[in-house]
């Protein structure tokens, strides 16, 4: 993976820290991307029309050329697919494009083109899981720790138990 030069990474980190997000959560879920790499994160859908040689169409390349200037990508795990890392996520370009319908509005966040909008669940370190457990008074069992879904499976189980 091509990582953006350290000043952009530092800017991205400061943006997240300024929003009050724990540094370990940021490290687990956010990546700085640039060059052609953002295309792999945003333009992977089989629903995207391509040329006979498989290349993206010129109109899509032109529409998304701003992503080559870099930005941050955030994604998490997919609770609908055994909590594996999901492809769907959010990219915030360093230089956003203009909305064609609302010319004075910038599109601050990009999501995978031609893919359904999804919620994503950030990876949560055990240290924070323990804090949530202590604050809520809900213990973490050995079984919870062994489950591939970890924190999010535990949250789902606790909510399912309360609803029954």
Short mmCIF file of N, CA and C in Angstrom, two decimals, residues 31-104:
data_model
loop_
_atom_site.label_atom_id
_atom_site.label_comp_id
_atom_site.label_asym_id
_atom_site.label_seq_id
_atom_site.Cartn_x
_atom_site.Cartn_y
_atom_site.Cartn_z
N UNK A 31 -6.57 4.91 7.24
CA UNK A 31 -5.36 4.84 6.42
C UNK A 31 -5.28 6.10 5.57
N UNK A 32 -4.08 6.63 5.40
CA UNK A 32 -3.84 7.72 4.46
C UNK A 32 -3.48 7.09 3.12
N UNK A 33 -4.17 7.54 2.06
CA UNK A 33 -3.97 6.97 0.73
C UNK A 33 -3.70 8.08 -0.27
N UNK A 34 -3.00 7.75 -1.35
CA UNK A 34 -2.79 8.71 -2.43
C UNK A 34 -2.47 7.97 -3.72
N UNK A 35 -2.29 8.74 -4.78
CA UNK A 35 -1.96 8.15 -6.08
C UNK A 35 -3.12 7.33 -6.61
N UNK A 36 -2.82 6.18 -7.17
CA UNK A 36 -3.87 5.33 -7.75
C UNK A 36 -4.55 4.45 -6.70
N UNK A 37 -3.99 4.35 -5.52
CA UNK A 37 -4.54 3.46 -4.49
C UNK A 37 -5.98 3.77 -4.11
N UNK A 38 -6.40 5.03 -3.97
CA UNK A 38 -7.81 5.28 -3.62
C UNK A 38 -8.80 4.67 -4.62
N UNK A 39 -8.41 4.52 -5.89
CA UNK A 39 -9.30 3.91 -6.87
C UNK A 39 -9.67 2.49 -6.45
N UNK A 40 -8.70 1.76 -5.89
CA UNK A 40 -8.95 0.39 -5.46
C UNK A 40 -9.99 0.33 -4.34
N UNK A 41 -10.05 1.35 -3.53
CA UNK A 41 -10.98 1.40 -2.40
C UNK A 41 -12.36 1.91 -2.81
N UNK A 42 -12.42 2.73 -3.85
CA UNK A 42 -13.68 3.38 -4.22
C UNK A 42 -14.33 2.86 -5.50
N UNK A 43 -13.55 2.29 -6.40
CA UNK A 43 -14.09 1.91 -7.70
C UNK A 43 -13.88 0.43 -8.00
N UNK A 44 -14.35 -0.40 -7.10
CA UNK A 44 -14.19 -1.85 -7.25
C UNK A 44 -15.47 -2.56 -7.67
N UNK A 45 -16.59 -1.88 -7.64
CA UNK A 45 -17.89 -2.53 -7.86
C UNK A 45 -17.99 -3.16 -9.24
N UNK A 46 -18.55 -4.37 -9.30
CA UNK A 46 -18.80 -4.97 -10.62
C UNK A 46 -19.91 -4.24 -11.38
N UNK A 47 -20.64 -3.34 -10.70
CA UNK A 47 -21.72 -2.58 -11.32
C UNK A 47 -21.20 -1.37 -12.10
N UNK A 48 -19.90 -1.09 -11.99
CA UNK A 48 -19.31 0.04 -12.72
C UNK A 48 -19.05 -0.38 -14.16
N UNK A 49 -19.52 0.42 -15.09
CA UNK A 49 -19.29 0.15 -16.51
C UNK A 49 -17.80 0.33 -16.82
N UNK A 50 -17.25 -0.65 -17.53
CA UNK A 50 -15.84 -0.60 -17.91
C UNK A 50 -15.68 -0.78 -19.41
N UNK A 51 -14.52 -0.42 -19.91
CA UNK A 51 -14.20 -0.65 -21.31
C UNK A 51 -13.98 -2.14 -21.53
N UNK A 52 -13.88 -2.54 -22.79
CA UNK A 52 -13.65 -3.95 -23.12
C UNK A 52 -12.36 -4.49 -22.51
N UNK A 53 -11.36 -3.62 -22.34
CA UNK A 53 -10.09 -4.07 -21.76
C UNK A 53 -10.12 -4.08 -20.23
N UNK A 54 -11.27 -3.76 -19.62
CA UNK A 54 -11.41 -3.79 -18.17
C UNK A 54 -11.11 -2.49 -17.46
N UNK A 55 -10.55 -1.53 -18.20
CA UNK A 55 -10.20 -0.24 -17.61
C UNK A 55 -11.47 0.56 -17.33
N UNK A 56 -11.38 1.40 -16.30
CA UNK A 56 -12.48 2.31 -16.00
C UNK A 56 -12.71 3.24 -17.18
N UNK A 57 -13.94 3.66 -17.34
CA UNK A 57 -14.27 4.61 -18.41
C UNK A 57 -13.68 5.98 -18.09
N UNK A 58 -13.34 6.72 -19.15
CA UNK A 58 -12.73 8.04 -18.99
C UNK A 58 -13.57 8.96 -18.13
N UNK A 59 -14.89 8.92 -18.26
CA UNK A 59 -15.74 9.82 -17.47
C UNK A 59 -15.60 9.55 -15.97
N UNK A 60 -15.45 8.27 -15.59
CA UNK A 60 -15.28 7.93 -14.17
C UNK A 60 -13.89 8.32 -13.69
N UNK A 61 -12.89 8.10 -14.53
CA UNK A 61 -11.53 8.51 -14.17
C UNK A 61 -11.46 10.02 -13.97
N UNK A 62 -12.13 10.77 -14.85
CA UNK A 62 -12.13 12.22 -14.73
C UNK A 62 -12.89 12.66 -13.48
N UNK A 63 -14.04 12.03 -13.23
CA UNK A 63 -14.87 12.38 -12.07
C UNK A 63 -14.11 12.18 -10.75
N UNK A 64 -13.26 11.15 -10.70
CA UNK A 64 -12.58 10.79 -9.46
C UNK A 64 -11.09 11.15 -9.44
N UNK A 65 -10.60 11.89 -10.41
CA UNK A 65 -9.17 12.19 -10.46
C UNK A 65 -8.69 12.93 -9.22
N UNK A 66 -9.56 13.64 -8.54
CA UNK A 66 -9.19 14.39 -7.34
C UNK A 66 -8.70 13.48 -6.21
N UNK A 67 -9.12 12.21 -6.21
CA UNK A 67 -8.72 11.30 -5.13
C UNK A 67 -7.23 10.96 -5.18
N UNK A 68 -6.61 11.14 -6.35
CA UNK A 68 -5.18 10.86 -6.48
C UNK A 68 -4.35 11.80 -5.60
N UNK A 69 -4.93 12.95 -5.24
CA UNK A 69 -4.22 13.92 -4.41
C UNK A 69 -4.24 13.53 -2.93
N UNK A 70 -4.86 12.41 -2.64
CA UNK A 70 -4.80 11.86 -1.30
C UNK A 70 -6.00 12.18 -0.43
N UNK A 71 -6.00 11.51 0.69
CA UNK A 71 -7.04 11.66 1.69
C UNK A 71 -6.95 10.52 2.67
N UNK A 72 -7.92 10.46 3.59
CA UNK A 72 -7.93 9.33 4.51
C UNK A 72 -9.09 8.40 4.19
N UNK A 73 -8.87 7.13 4.47
CA UNK A 73 -9.86 6.07 4.28
C UNK A 73 -10.16 5.47 5.64
N UNK A 74 -11.42 5.21 5.90
CA UNK A 74 -11.82 4.55 7.14
C UNK A 74 -12.80 3.44 6.83
N UNK A 75 -12.56 2.28 7.41
CA UNK A 75 -13.49 1.16 7.28
C UNK A 75 -13.37 0.31 8.54
N UNK A 76 -14.20 -0.68 8.64
CA UNK A 76 -14.20 -1.51 9.85
C UNK A 76 -14.50 -2.96 9.51
N UNK A 77 -15.24 -3.60 10.39
CA UNK A 77 -15.59 -5.00 10.21
C UNK A 77 -17.05 -5.12 9.81
N UNK A 78 -17.38 -6.24 9.19
CA UNK A 78 -18.72 -6.47 8.67
C UNK A 78 -19.45 -7.50 9.54
N UNK A 79 -20.38 -7.05 10.39
CA UNK A 79 -21.10 -7.99 11.25
C UNK A 79 -22.03 -8.91 10.46
N UNK A 80 -22.33 -8.57 9.21
CA UNK A 80 -23.18 -9.41 8.37
C UNK A 80 -22.37 -10.48 7.64
N UNK A 81 -21.05 -10.44 7.78
CA UNK A 81 -20.18 -11.41 7.11
C UNK A 81 -19.10 -11.89 8.08
N UNK A 82 -19.53 -12.43 9.20
CA UNK A 82 -18.65 -13.03 10.20
C UNK A 82 -17.55 -12.08 10.69
N UNK A 83 -17.86 -10.79 10.71
CA UNK A 83 -16.96 -9.77 11.27
C UNK A 83 -15.61 -9.67 10.56
N UNK A 84 -15.57 -10.04 9.28
CA UNK A 84 -14.32 -9.86 8.54
C UNK A 84 -14.18 -8.38 8.17
N UNK A 85 -12.97 -7.97 7.83
CA UNK A 85 -12.76 -6.59 7.39
C UNK A 85 -13.60 -6.34 6.14
N UNK A 86 -14.30 -5.23 6.13
CA UNK A 86 -15.17 -4.97 5.00
C UNK A 86 -14.50 -4.05 3.97
N UNK A 87 -14.92 -4.22 2.72
CA UNK A 87 -14.39 -3.37 1.65
C UNK A 87 -15.05 -2.00 1.70
N UNK A 88 -16.30 -1.93 2.12
CA UNK A 88 -17.03 -0.67 2.11
C UNK A 88 -16.50 0.24 3.20
N UNK A 89 -16.40 1.50 2.90
CA UNK A 89 -15.92 2.46 3.89
C UNK A 89 -16.12 3.87 3.40
N UNK A 90 -15.32 4.77 3.91
CA UNK A 90 -15.46 6.19 3.62
C UNK A 90 -14.08 6.79 3.34
N UNK A 91 -14.01 7.59 2.29
CA UNK A 91 -12.78 8.29 1.92
C UNK A 91 -13.04 9.79 2.00
N UNK A 92 -12.21 10.51 2.73
CA UNK A 92 -12.30 11.96 2.78
C UNK A 92 -11.11 12.51 2.02
N UNK A 93 -11.35 12.99 0.79
CA UNK A 93 -10.24 13.50 -0.01
C UNK A 93 -9.67 14.80 0.54
N UNK A 94 -8.37 14.97 0.36
CA UNK A 94 -7.73 16.23 0.77
C UNK A 94 -8.27 17.40 -0.05
N UNK A 95 -8.68 17.12 -1.28
CA UNK A 95 -9.22 18.15 -2.17
C UNK A 95 -10.54 17.63 -2.74
N UNK A 96 -11.65 17.92 -2.07
CA UNK A 96 -12.95 17.39 -2.51
C UNK A 96 -13.42 17.97 -3.84
N UNK A 97 -14.28 17.24 -4.52
CA UNK A 97 -14.85 17.69 -5.79
C UNK A 97 -16.15 18.46 -5.54
N UNK A 98 -16.56 19.21 -6.52
CA UNK A 98 -17.82 19.96 -6.45
C UNK A 98 -18.98 19.06 -6.84
N UNK A 99 -20.10 19.25 -6.17
CA UNK A 99 -21.34 18.56 -6.51
C UNK A 99 -21.87 19.17 -7.81
N UNK A 100 -22.14 18.35 -8.82
CA UNK A 100 -22.58 18.87 -10.12
C UNK A 100 -23.98 19.48 -10.06
N UNK A 101 -24.84 19.01 -9.14
CA UNK A 101 -26.18 19.57 -9.00
C UNK A 101 -26.18 20.85 -8.16
N UNK A 102 -25.33 20.89 -7.17
CA UNK A 102 -25.25 22.05 -6.26
C UNK A 102 -23.83 22.59 -6.36
N UNK A 103 -23.60 23.39 -7.36
CA UNK A 103 -22.26 23.83 -7.74
C UNK A 103 -21.46 24.47 -6.61
N UNK A 104 -22.14 25.05 -5.62
CA UNK A 104 -21.42 25.70 -4.51
C UNK A 104 -21.13 24.73 -3.36
#
